[in-house]
Each structure stands twice: as C-alpha cells, then as structure tokens.
CSV table of C-alpha atoms and ligand atoms in Angstrom, one decimal:
chain,number,residue,atom,x,y,z
A,47,MET,CA,84.8,236.5,30.0
A,48,SER,CA,84.2,238.6,33.1
A,49,LYS,CA,81.0,238.3,35.1
A,50,LEU,CA,79.3,239.8,38.2
A,51,ILE,CA,78.4,237.6,41.1
A,52,ILE,CA,75.5,239.2,43.1
A,53,GLU,CA,74.4,237.9,46.5
A,54,GLY,CA,70.8,239.3,46.5
A,55,GLY,CA,68.1,239.8,49.1
A,56,ARG,CA,69.8,242.7,50.9
A,57,ARG,CA,67.9,246.0,51.5
A,58,LEU,CA,70.0,248.8,50.1
A,59,SER,CA,70.5,252.1,51.9
A,60,GLY,CA,73.1,254.9,51.8
A,61,SER,CA,74.2,257.5,49.1
A,62,VAL,CA,75.6,257.3,45.6
A,63,ILE,CA,77.1,259.9,43.3
A,64,ILE,CA,75.9,259.8,39.6
A,65,HIS,CA,78.6,260.1,37.0
A,66,LYS,CA,78.3,262.3,33.8
A,67,ALA,CA,76.1,261.1,30.9
A,68,LYS,CA,77.5,258.8,28.3
A,69,ASN,CA,75.0,260.1,25.7
A,70,ALA,CA,76.1,263.7,26.3
A,71,ILE,CA,79.8,262.9,26.4
A,72,LEU,CA,80.0,261.0,23.1
A,73,PRO,CA,78.6,263.7,20.7
A,74,ILE,CA,80.6,266.3,22.7
A,75,LEU,CA,83.8,264.3,22.2
A,76,ALA,CA,83.1,264.3,18.5
A,77,ALA,CA,82.6,268.1,18.7
A,78,THR,CA,86.2,268.5,20.1
A,79,VAL,CA,87.3,267.9,16.5
A,80,LEU,CA,85.9,271.3,15.5
A,81,ASN,CA,87.9,273.9,17.3
A,82,GLY,CA,91.5,273.0,16.2
A,83,GLY,CA,92.7,273.6,19.7
A,84,ASP,CA,92.4,272.4,23.3
A,85,ASN,CA,89.3,270.9,24.9
A,86,ILE,CA,88.9,269.7,28.5
A,87,ILE,CA,86.0,267.5,29.5
A,88,TYR,CA,86.0,267.5,33.2
A,89,ASN,CA,84.9,264.5,35.3
A,90,CYS,CA,84.6,262.3,32.2
A,91,PRO,CA,83.8,258.7,33.3
A,92,LYS,CA,86.2,256.0,32.0
A,93,LEU,CA,83.5,254.2,30.0
A,94,LYS,CA,84.1,251.6,27.3
A,95,ASP,CA,82.4,253.9,24.8
A,96,VAL,CA,84.6,256.8,25.8
A,97,PHE,CA,87.7,254.8,25.2
A,98,ALA,CA,86.3,253.7,21.8
A,99,THR,CA,85.7,257.4,21.0
A,100,ILE,CA,89.3,258.3,22.2
A,101,ASN,CA,90.5,255.7,19.7
A,102,ILE,CA,88.7,257.5,16.9
A,103,LEU,CA,90.0,260.9,18.0
A,104,ARG,CA,93.6,259.6,18.0
A,105,HIS,CA,93.1,258.0,14.6
A,106,LEU,CA,92.0,261.3,13.2
A,107,GLY,CA,95.2,263.0,14.5
A,108,CYS,CA,94.0,264.4,17.8
A,109,VAL,CA,95.8,264.1,21.1
A,110,ALA,CA,93.5,262.6,23.7
A,111,GLU,CA,94.7,261.9,27.2
A,112,TYR,CA,93.1,261.6,30.7
A,113,HIS,CA,94.6,263.8,33.3
A,114,GLY,CA,93.1,262.2,36.4
A,115,ASP,CA,89.3,262.2,35.7
A,116,ASP,CA,89.6,265.0,33.2
A,117,LEU,CA,89.8,264.2,29.5
A,118,HIS,CA,92.1,266.6,27.5
A,119,ILE,CA,91.7,266.6,23.7
A,120,ASN,CA,93.8,268.8,21.3
A,121,SER,CA,92.4,268.8,17.7
A,122,SER,CA,94.9,271.1,16.1
A,123,ASN,CA,96.4,268.3,14.0
A,124,VAL,CA,93.3,266.6,12.6
A,125,CYS,CA,95.0,265.1,9.5
A,126,ARG,CA,92.6,262.5,8.2
A,127,ALA,CA,88.9,262.1,7.6
A,128,ASP,CA,88.4,258.4,7.4
A,129,ILE,CA,87.0,256.3,10.2
A,130,THR,CA,88.0,252.7,9.7
A,131,PRO,CA,85.3,249.9,10.0
A,132,ASN,CA,86.8,248.5,13.2
A,133,LEU,CA,86.6,251.9,14.8
A,134,MET,CA,83.0,252.5,13.5
A,135,GLU,CA,81.8,249.1,14.6
A,136,ALA,CA,82.9,249.6,18.2
A,137,MET,CA,79.7,251.5,19.0
A,138,ARG,CA,76.6,253.0,17.4
A,139,SER,CA,77.5,256.6,18.1
A,140,SER,CA,80.6,256.5,15.9
A,141,VAL,CA,78.2,257.8,13.2
A,142,ILE,CA,78.2,261.1,15.1
A,143,PHE,CA,81.7,261.7,13.8
A,144,LEU,CA,80.5,262.1,10.2
A,145,GLY,CA,79.1,265.6,10.9
A,146,ALA,CA,82.0,266.8,12.9
A,147,VAL,CA,84.7,265.4,10.5
A,148,MET,CA,82.9,266.9,7.5
A,149,ALA,CA,82.6,270.3,9.2
A,150,ARG,CA,86.3,270.3,9.9
A,151,CYS,CA,87.8,268.5,6.8
A,152,GLY,CA,85.1,269.0,4.1
A,153,HIS,CA,84.8,265.3,3.6
A,154,ALA,CA,84.5,262.1,5.6
A,155,ILE,CA,84.7,258.3,5.0
A,156,ALA,CA,83.0,255.9,7.3
A,157,SER,CA,81.2,252.6,7.4
A,158,PRO,CA,77.8,251.8,8.8
A,159,PRO,CA,78.0,251.9,12.6
A,160,GLY,CA,77.5,248.9,14.8
A,161,GLY,CA,74.0,248.1,15.7
A,162,CYS,CA,71.4,245.3,16.0
A,163,GLU,CA,71.8,245.1,19.8
A,164,ILE,CA,68.4,246.8,20.1
A,165,GLY,CA,67.2,246.9,16.5
A,166,LEU,CA,68.4,247.7,13.0
A,167,ARG,CA,69.3,251.3,13.8
A,168,PRO,CA,69.6,252.6,10.3
A,169,ILE,CA,71.1,256.0,9.6
A,170,ASP,CA,68.7,257.0,6.8
A,171,LEU,CA,67.7,260.2,8.6
A,172,HIS,CA,71.3,261.3,8.9
A,173,ILE,CA,72.0,260.6,5.2
A,174,LYS,CA,68.9,262.3,4.0
A,175,ALA,CA,69.7,265.4,6.0
A,176,PHE,CA,73.3,265.5,4.8
A,177,LYS,CA,72.2,265.2,1.2
A,178,GLN,CA,69.8,268.1,1.7
A,179,LEU,CA,72.7,270.1,3.2
A,180,GLY,CA,74.8,269.8,0.0
A,181,ILE,CA,76.8,266.7,0.9
A,182,SER,CA,77.5,264.2,-1.9
A,183,ILE,CA,77.3,260.7,-0.5
A,184,THR,CA,78.3,257.5,-2.3
A,185,GLU,CA,78.3,254.1,-0.7
A,186,LYS,CA,80.6,251.5,-2.1
A,187,LYS,CA,82.0,248.3,-0.7
A,188,GLY,CA,80.4,249.1,2.7
A,189,GLU,CA,82.1,252.5,2.8
A,190,ILE,CA,80.1,255.8,3.1
A,191,VAL,CA,82.0,258.5,1.3
A,192,CYS,CA,80.8,262.0,2.1
A,193,LYS,CA,81.9,265.3,0.5
A,194,LYS,CA,80.8,268.9,1.0
A,195,LYS,CA,79.7,270.3,-2.4
A,196,ARG,CA,79.0,273.8,-1.0
A,197,ALA,CA,81.2,275.9,1.2
A,198,SER,CA,78.2,277.0,3.2
A,199,VAL,CA,74.6,276.3,3.3
A,200,LYS,CA,71.4,278.1,4.4
A,201,ASP,CA,68.6,275.6,4.7
A,202,GLU,CA,65.9,273.9,6.8
A,203,ILE,CA,65.8,270.2,7.6
A,204,PHE,CA,62.6,268.6,8.6
A,205,LEU,CA,63.3,265.3,10.5
A,206,SER,CA,60.5,262.8,10.0
A,207,PHE,CA,61.4,261.4,13.4
A,208,PRO,CA,63.1,263.4,16.2
A,209,SER,CA,66.2,261.3,16.0
A,210,VAL,CA,68.8,262.2,18.7
A,211,GLY,CA,71.8,261.1,16.6
A,212,ALA,CA,70.5,262.8,13.4
A,213,THR,CA,69.8,266.0,15.3
A,214,GLU,CA,73.3,265.9,16.8
A,215,ASN,CA,75.0,265.1,13.4
A,216,ILE,CA,73.3,268.1,11.7
A,217,MET,CA,74.2,270.4,14.6
A,218,LEU,CA,77.9,269.3,14.3
A,219,LEU,CA,78.0,269.6,10.5
A,220,ALA,CA,76.4,273.1,10.6
A,221,SER,CA,78.6,274.5,13.4
A,222,LEU,CA,81.7,275.4,11.3
A,223,GLY,CA,81.6,277.9,8.4
A,224,GLY,CA,79.0,280.3,7.2
A,225,ASN,CA,76.0,278.0,7.5
A,226,ILE,CA,72.6,278.8,8.9
A,227,VAL,CA,70.7,275.6,9.4
A,228,LYS,CA,67.2,275.2,10.9
A,229,ILE,CA,66.2,271.7,12.2
A,230,SER,CA,62.5,271.2,12.5
A,231,ASN,CA,61.1,268.2,14.5
A,232,ALA,CA,64.5,268.1,16.3
A,233,ALA,CA,65.2,265.8,19.3
A,234,LYS,CA,64.6,267.6,22.6
A,235,GLU,CA,66.7,265.3,24.9
A,236,PRO,CA,68.8,267.0,27.6
A,237,GLU,CA,71.9,265.7,25.8
A,238,ILE,CA,71.0,267.9,22.8
A,239,ILE,CA,71.1,271.0,25.1
A,240,ASP,CA,74.4,269.9,26.5
A,241,LEU,CA,75.9,269.6,23.0
A,242,ALA,CA,74.4,273.0,22.1
A,243,ASN,CA,76.1,274.5,25.1
A,244,PHE,CA,79.4,273.0,24.0
A,245,LEU,CA,78.9,274.4,20.4
A,246,ARG,CA,78.2,277.9,21.9
A,247,GLU,CA,81.5,277.6,23.8
A,248,LEU,CA,83.0,276.8,20.4
A,249,GLY,CA,81.7,280.1,19.0
A,250,ALA,CA,78.7,278.8,17.0
A,251,ARG,CA,75.3,280.4,17.5
A,252,VAL,CA,72.7,277.9,18.6
A,253,ILE,CA,69.1,278.7,19.5
A,254,GLY,CA,66.0,276.6,20.2
A,255,ASP,CA,67.9,273.6,21.6
A,256,GLY,CA,65.5,271.6,23.9
A,257,THR,CA,62.6,272.6,21.6
A,258,SER,CA,61.7,271.0,18.3
A,259,GLU,CA,63.1,273.9,16.3
A,260,ILE,CA,66.8,274.5,16.5
A,261,ILE,CA,68.8,277.1,14.5
A,262,ILE,CA,72.6,276.8,14.1
A,263,SER,CA,74.8,279.5,12.7
A,264,GLY,CA,78.3,278.3,12.1
A,265,VAL,CA,81.6,279.9,13.1
A,266,ALA,CA,84.8,280.1,11.0
A,267,LEU,CA,87.5,277.7,12.1
A,268,LYS,CA,89.9,280.6,12.5
A,269,ASN,CA,87.5,282.3,14.9
A,270,THR,CA,86.7,279.2,17.1
A,271,ASN,CA,87.5,279.3,20.8
A,272,LYS,CA,90.9,277.4,21.0
A,273,LEU,CA,90.3,276.4,24.6
A,274,ILE,CA,87.0,274.9,25.5
A,275,GLU,CA,86.3,273.6,29.0
A,276,HIS,CA,83.1,271.7,29.6
A,277,THR,CA,81.4,269.5,32.3
A,278,CYS,CA,78.7,267.3,30.9
A,279,ILE,CA,75.2,266.8,32.5
A,280,PRO,CA,74.6,263.9,34.9
A,281,ASP,CA,73.5,260.5,33.5
A,282,ARG,CA,69.7,260.3,34.0
A,283,ILE,CA,69.7,256.6,33.1
A,284,VAL,CA,72.5,255.7,35.5
A,285,ALA,CA,70.4,257.6,38.1
A,286,ALA,CA,67.3,255.6,37.1
A,287,THR,CA,69.4,252.4,37.6
A,288,TYR,CA,70.3,253.2,41.2
A,289,MET,CA,66.7,254.3,41.8
A,290,SER,CA,65.5,250.9,40.6
A,291,ALA,CA,68.1,249.2,42.8
A,292,LEU,CA,66.7,251.0,45.8
A,293,ALA,CA,63.1,250.3,44.7
A,294,ILE,CA,63.5,246.6,44.1
A,295,THR,CA,65.1,246.0,47.5
A,296,GLY,CA,62.6,248.2,49.4
A,297,GLY,CA,65.5,250.5,50.3
A,298,GLU,CA,66.1,254.1,51.0
A,299,GLY,CA,68.9,256.5,50.2
A,300,GLU,CA,70.3,259.6,48.5
A,301,VAL,CA,71.1,259.9,44.8
A,302,LEU,CA,73.6,262.7,44.5
A,303,GLN,CA,74.6,265.1,41.6
A,304,ILE,CA,71.5,264.6,39.6
A,305,ASN,CA,69.5,267.1,37.4
A,306,GLU,CA,65.9,267.2,38.7
A,307,GLU,CA,64.4,268.4,35.5
A,308,HIS,CA,66.1,265.7,33.4
A,309,MET,CA,64.8,263.1,35.8
A,310,GLN,CA,61.1,264.1,35.7
A,311,PRO,CA,59.7,261.4,33.4
A,312,ILE,CA,61.6,258.8,35.4
A,313,THR,CA,60.8,260.1,38.8
A,314,ALA,CA,57.1,260.2,37.9
A,315,VAL,CA,57.1,256.5,37.3
A,316,PHE,CA,58.8,255.6,40.5
A,317,LYS,CA,56.3,257.8,42.4
A,318,ASP,CA,53.5,255.8,40.7
A,319,MET,CA,55.2,252.7,42.1
A,320,GLY,CA,54.8,254.1,45.6
A,321,CYS,CA,58.3,255.4,46.1
A,322,ASN,CA,58.6,258.6,48.2
A,323,ILE,CA,61.0,261.0,46.3
A,324,GLU,CA,62.1,264.5,47.2
A,325,VAL,CA,64.7,266.5,45.3
A,326,LYS,CA,66.6,269.5,46.8
A,327,HIS,CA,69.1,271.1,44.4
A,328,ASP,CA,71.0,268.2,42.9
A,329,THR,CA,70.2,265.7,45.7
A,330,MET,CA,67.4,263.1,45.5
A,331,THR,CA,66.1,261.5,48.7
A,332,PHE,CA,64.4,258.2,47.8
A,333,TYR,CA,62.3,255.8,50.0
A,334,ALA,CA,60.8,252.7,48.5
A,335,PRO,CA,57.8,250.9,50.0
A,336,SER,CA,58.2,247.2,51.1
A,337,ILE,CA,56.1,246.2,48.0
A,338,LEU,CA,56.0,248.3,44.9
A,339,ASN,CA,52.7,249.2,43.1
A,340,ARG,CA,52.2,248.2,39.5
A,341,VAL,CA,52.1,251.0,36.9
A,342,ASP,CA,49.2,250.6,34.4
A,343,TYR,CA,51.0,251.6,31.2
A,344,ILE,CA,54.5,252.8,30.4
A,345,ARG,CA,55.1,254.0,26.8
A,346,THR,CA,58.6,254.9,25.7
A,347,GLN,CA,58.7,258.2,23.9
A,348,PRO,CA,61.1,260.9,22.7
A,349,HIS,CA,61.9,263.4,25.5
A,350,PRO,CA,60.1,264.6,27.5
A,351,GLY,CA,58.3,261.3,27.4
A,352,PHE,CA,59.5,258.2,29.3
A,353,PRO,CA,62.9,257.4,28.0
A,354,THR,CA,63.5,254.1,26.1
A,355,ASP,CA,66.8,253.7,27.9
A,356,ALA,CA,65.0,253.3,31.3
A,357,GLN,CA,62.5,250.7,30.0
A,358,ALA,CA,64.5,247.6,31.0
A,359,ILE,CA,65.6,249.1,34.2
A,360,VAL,CA,62.1,250.0,35.4
A,361,MET,CA,60.7,246.7,34.1
A,362,ALA,CA,63.1,244.9,36.5
A,363,ALA,CA,61.6,246.7,39.5
A,364,LEU,CA,58.0,246.2,38.3
A,365,SER,CA,58.6,242.5,37.9
A,366,VAL,CA,58.4,242.1,41.7
A,367,ALA,CA,55.6,244.7,42.2
A,368,ARG,CA,52.0,244.0,43.2
A,369,GLY,CA,49.9,243.6,40.1
A,370,THR,CA,50.4,243.8,36.3
A,371,SER,CA,52.2,246.6,34.4
A,372,ILE,CA,52.2,247.1,30.7
A,373,PHE,CA,55.0,248.5,28.6
A,374,SER,CA,55.0,249.7,25.0
A,375,GLU,CA,58.5,250.1,23.5
A,376,ASN,CA,57.9,252.6,20.8
A,377,ILE,CA,61.4,253.8,19.9
A,378,PHE,CA,63.4,250.6,19.1
A,379,ASP,CA,62.2,247.5,17.4
A,380,ASN,CA,64.2,244.9,19.4
A,381,ARG,CA,64.6,246.1,22.9
A,382,TYR,CA,63.1,243.3,25.0
A,383,LYS,CA,66.1,240.8,25.0
A,384,HIS,CA,66.4,241.1,28.8
A,385,ILE,CA,62.9,239.6,29.3
A,386,GLU,CA,63.9,236.0,28.7
A,387,GLU,CA,66.6,236.4,31.3
A,388,LEU,CA,64.3,238.1,33.8
A,389,ASN,CA,61.9,235.2,33.4
A,390,LYS,CA,64.7,232.8,34.2
A,391,MET,CA,64.9,234.6,37.5
A,392,GLY,CA,61.2,234.0,38.3
A,393,ALA,CA,59.7,237.1,36.7
A,394,ASP,CA,56.5,236.7,34.6
A,395,VAL,CA,56.8,238.8,31.5
A,396,THR,CA,55.2,238.1,28.2
A,397,VAL,CA,55.9,240.0,24.9
A,398,ASP,CA,53.6,240.6,22.0
A,399,GLY,CA,55.4,242.8,19.5
A,400,ARG,CA,56.0,246.2,21.0
A,401,ILE,CA,53.9,245.3,24.1
A,402,ALA,CA,55.3,243.6,27.2
A,403,VAL,CA,53.0,242.5,30.0
A,404,VAL,CA,54.7,242.3,33.4
A,405,ARG,CA,52.8,240.3,35.9
A,406,GLY,CA,54.4,241.4,39.2
A,407,ILE,CA,55.1,238.6,41.7
A,408,ASP,CA,53.5,240.6,44.6
A,409,GLY,CA,56.5,241.3,46.6
A,410,ARG,CA,58.0,237.8,46.5
A,411,HIS,CA,61.6,237.6,45.6
A,412,LEU,CA,63.2,236.6,42.3
A,413,ARG,CA,65.6,233.7,42.5
A,414,GLY,CA,69.3,233.8,41.8
A,415,THR,CA,70.6,232.1,38.6
A,416,ASN,CA,73.0,232.6,35.7
A,417,VAL,CA,71.9,235.2,33.2
A,418,VAL,CA,73.5,236.8,30.1
A,419,ALA,CA,73.1,240.5,29.1
A,420,ARG,CA,72.7,241.2,25.4
A,421,ASP,CA,72.6,245.0,25.4
A,422,LEU,CA,73.7,247.9,27.7
A,423,ARG,CA,70.4,248.7,29.5
A,424,GLY,CA,69.3,245.1,29.6
A,425,ALA,CA,72.6,244.5,31.5
A,426,GLY,CA,71.6,247.2,34.0
A,427,ALA,CA,68.2,245.5,34.5
A,428,LEU,CA,69.7,242.1,35.2
A,429,VAL,CA,72.1,243.5,37.8
A,430,VAL,CA,69.2,245.3,39.5
A,431,SER,CA,67.1,242.0,39.4
A,432,GLY,CA,70.1,240.2,41.0
A,433,LEU,CA,69.9,242.6,44.0
A,434,ASN,CA,66.4,241.4,44.8
A,435,ALA,CA,66.9,237.7,44.0
A,436,VAL,CA,67.4,235.1,46.8
A,437,GLY,CA,70.8,233.5,46.4
A,438,GLU,CA,73.5,234.2,43.9
A,439,THR,CA,73.0,235.7,40.5
A,440,GLU,CA,75.8,235.5,37.9
A,441,VAL,CA,75.6,238.2,35.2
A,442,LYS,CA,77.6,237.7,32.1
A,443,GLY,CA,77.8,240.1,29.1
A,444,LEU,CA,79.7,242.8,31.0
A,445,GLU,CA,81.1,244.1,27.7
A,446,HIS,CA,77.6,245.7,27.3
A,447,LEU,CA,77.3,247.0,30.8
A,448,ASP,CA,80.8,248.6,30.8
A,449,ARG,CA,79.8,250.7,27.7
A,450,GLY,CA,77.6,253.0,29.8
A,451,TYR,CA,78.1,252.3,33.6
A,452,TYR,CA,81.3,253.3,35.4
A,453,ASP,CA,82.1,251.2,38.4
A,454,LEU,CA,78.5,250.1,39.0
A,455,GLU,CA,79.4,247.3,41.4
A,456,ASN,CA,81.2,249.7,43.8
A,457,GLY,CA,78.3,252.2,43.6
A,458,LEU,CA,75.9,249.4,44.6
A,459,ASN,CA,78.3,248.0,47.2
A,460,GLY,CA,78.4,251.5,48.7
A,461,LEU,CA,74.6,251.0,49.2
A,462,GLY,CA,75.1,247.7,51.0
A,463,ALA,CA,74.9,245.4,48.1
A,464,ASN,CA,77.3,242.4,47.6
A,465,VAL,CA,78.4,242.5,44.0
A,466,VAL,CA,81.8,241.0,43.0
A,467,ARG,CA,83.3,241.3,39.5
A,468,ILE,CA,85.2,238.1,38.4
A,469,ASN,CA,87.6,238.8,35.5
B,540,EPZ,C1,70.5,257.8,21.1
B,540,EPZ,O1,70.6,256.8,20.1
B,540,EPZ,C2,71.1,257.2,22.4
B,540,EPZ,N1,72.5,256.9,22.1
B,540,EPZ,C3,70.4,255.9,22.7
B,540,EPZ,O2,70.9,255.4,24.0
B,540,EPZ,C4,68.9,256.3,23.0
B,540,EPZ,O3,68.2,255.1,23.3
B,540,EPZ,C5,68.3,257.0,21.7
B,540,EPZ,O4,69.2,258.1,21.4
B,540,EPZ,C6,66.9,257.4,21.9
B,540,EPZ,O5,66.9,258.3,23.0
B,540,EPZ,C7,73.5,257.9,22.2
B,540,EPZ,O6,73.1,259.0,22.4
B,540,EPZ,C8,74.9,257.5,22.0
B,540,EPZ,P1,67.7,257.8,17.6
B,540,EPZ,P2,70.3,257.1,18.5
B,540,EPZ,O7,68.4,258.3,16.4
B,540,EPZ,O8,70.8,258.5,18.2
B,540,EPZ,C9,65.4,255.2,14.4
B,540,EPZ,C10,71.9,253.8,25.4
B,540,EPZ,O9,71.4,252.8,25.9
B,540,EPZ,N2,66.3,255.8,13.4
B,540,EPZ,O10,66.9,258.8,18.4
B,540,EPZ,O11,70.8,256.0,17.7
B,540,EPZ,C11,66.3,254.2,15.3
B,540,EPZ,O12,66.4,253.0,14.7
B,540,EPZ,C12,71.6,254.1,23.9
B,540,EPZ,O13,72.6,254.7,26.0
B,540,EPZ,C13,66.1,255.6,12.1
B,540,EPZ,O14,65.2,254.9,11.7
B,540,EPZ,O15,68.7,257.1,18.6
B,540,EPZ,C14,65.4,254.1,16.5
B,540,EPZ,O16,64.4,253.2,16.3
B,540,EPZ,C15,70.7,253.1,23.3
B,540,EPZ,N3,66.9,256.2,11.2
B,540,EPZ,C16,64.8,255.5,16.6
B,540,EPZ,O17,64.9,256.1,15.3
B,540,EPZ,C17,67.9,257.1,11.5
B,540,EPZ,O18,68.5,257.6,10.6
B,540,EPZ,C18,65.5,256.4,17.6
B,540,EPZ,O19,66.8,256.6,17.2
B,540,EPZ,C19,68.1,257.3,12.9
B,540,EPZ,C20,67.3,256.7,13.8
C-alpha cells in the first residue's frame, strides 16, 4: 500500500498550475459515446477515475488512447451496452454511462455504482427520471436493465433535489434523437455548463445550463459532429486544496489557470479566514495571515453555495485557526470520516449529526502522526493538515487521493513542501 510521508511546519510559497476538473471530465467522457466519431479532450489529467472511465469506454467498443496529455476517443464502434459490475464499482460516476449508452444504443445494462465512501448515494432520482422519459427499467440479480420504449420523448422532469449526476444523466439521454426534454430544479454546478458546452459541440441544442431550468433538444446520430475537440474547466476543488495548503502554513503564492467565477463560494470563505486574495484573468494571488480567523458557520449547499467537496479541505485549515468554526454538511450523510484522523493530529473537532464544531487551536501547530484517508476529499484534507503538523505525517489511503488529484505531491513540493510518495 503506498503512502505519503509529509515533513510539515514549512511555510509554502510559489506558484502552482491547477489541472482540469475530474467532475467535468467524467460526464464528458461518457458523452464521447454519443457522436460515433472522434473526440479529443485536451489536457486531460491522468487520474484514477479517468482510467476507470477509459476501461468502460474500451469495454463498450471505443478506442481510447492518450496522446501526450490529450485523450483521444473514437466511438464509431460502440458494440455493446452492458457495463459489468467490476467496471461500475470502480467509481460512483459510472452511473453516468446509463444515459449516454441508452442514447446511443437504445438500451443499457448496468449494476448499482460504487458508493458508501460518503454516504448511501442512491440513484433513485436517475431511475425516476428515466422512467418518466419512457425507459423501462427492471432490476434483477443486482443488474439494472434499461430499455427505451419510445424513439423520442418530449417531456419535463422535475428533480426533487438538484442532483448533479441525475441532471447530467438526463442531459446525456436526451441529447441524441428527436427529444425535447426540460429539466426543472436542475443542478447549476459549473461542470453542468461544461457538459452542456460539449453537447452543443456534438450538435444538440442545450439552453438554460447553469440555471435551474435546462432544455435539451437532441440531434440525430447521423448529424452529430464527428470530430469534437474540448478542453474542460479547471478543478475548483483542487484549487481549494492548494489554497488551504497556503492558508494552513501562513504562506503566499499564485494559483494559476483557475476560473474566478467558479471559485467564488470558496474564495469568500478564505477571505473570511483573513486571507488576502486577488484574481486577475485566470491567476489568483493568495496571501495567508500568520494565524487564520475562524468562520462562524459554513453550510454545504448545491452551487452556487459552498461546495460539499471543499468541506474537509477547508476544515483542515480552520482546525488551526483562532476560535471556533461550525460546519453543516447538508449534501451527503456520511462525509466526516476525516475528523477522527484530524483529531489524531491534535485538531479538536466534534460531530453531532450533520454539524461539526471545529475548535481552532489558535495558531499552534498540529502534530505529525500516521493517518488513513477514507474518501477522496478527506485524503486532501489530511495531506493539507500534514503540511502544518510538526514532524512527519504518514498518509495512507492514496487509492482515494489518486482518484481526483493528479501529482499533488509535486504540486505541493513546487511550493516548498516536503512530500514523498512511498510505493
Ligand atoms: C457529484 O456527485 C460529484 N461527483 C461529487 O463529487 C459532488 O460531491 C456531488 O456531485 C455534489 O456536488 C461527480 O461529479 C463525479 P448528487 P453526485 O447526485 O452526482 C443524493 C468528489 O469528491 N442523491 O448531486 O453523486 C446523494 O446521495 C465527488 O469529487 C439521491 O438521494 O452528487 C447526495 O446526498 C464526491 N438520489 C446528494 O443527493 C439520487 O438519485 C447529492 O448527490 C442522486 C443523488
């Protein structure tokens, strides 16, 4: 089992480039099934979840190869519509393939996606929407068998919760053929807009993305754009992780190739902590105070609220702040697994249901010890905490970290950290 050894206590400074967003890339890779031609995703980070998605694409009959940093996918020979359990279990977002495969093949067979890192993560909203869109769905022996009953559909879906994945799955299903589908209470995350941009390049008509009302008009497969070239948006959560690394070490630096608008809910919290932040074009200049301020109350919300994916990462920084901060995790029902590990390092965090009370240690340092990550963003939080801790911190559970961070240790070492990966 590989691990990171972090020698903490160093003040970070310098610049770091933010790679493209996992949560934009994954649904867009599913969408490459749609055009029956060539797709190039430029500057695609070599993440564990990207390789898991490449395995699904190849299983379906696509050719998927990296040429340098660019991922080339040809979907002209999609020859099957089943996604085997081992492929589905590799990550949660495999469920996104249901919509894309059904659009292309008219049917799809899958199994419930992996989950339970951060909660049950059901897919009831996906299934309910599919049924309303004329899909027959039978579940037997752990398999979900989906079949289009109507060639095209004109309908409106109301999501009882603005689920990112359900919004994406509906968009993918509706994008091929003579469908006109309206999604009400749609997710508004930046990754939804990026997917909509890709689907417009495909030839579908998509309006309202980024708002709670999205309308998708499909395009016939024979009329799709047979060469789609796309560069995804930067990863706002990876950017938040580097901001937290600078904040927790009282550092300063430049965070490059970000999208200012996407960062707003995150930037606001770091400013509340006393960080001085300026953004010009796609460059953020970041200065942290020697001791961070507490933040009264952080509630995770659908976009444009504070993102749940930044909760653990920001909590790490606030664990060393002056005073007490309170978190309310409102999106997932089991996303505090990092807290036990943070407390092993000298943090003082208590949990009561969805509420976490973070009693900052007033600028004193955490202490290095051995910790284990249990989910992706919790892993990021533990690495950030190790940067502050006196002595050595050993972080295990890198199989979670590598799902969404590309080369985090070298990015941090470029800022003056001392992080070594032991395989
Ligand atoms: C996406 O997950 C992201 N993953 C998550 O990022 C992110 O935390 C989440 O959106 C919220 O922003 C990808 O994009 C690959 P949801 P998703 O459907 O689509 C419940 C990371 O760290 N729900 O918006 O699964 C669900 O259990 C990951 O990069 C249902 O109850 O999120 C959760 O409590 C973690 N039924 C809430 O809604 C459903 O059918 C939000 O889920 C679907 C969701």
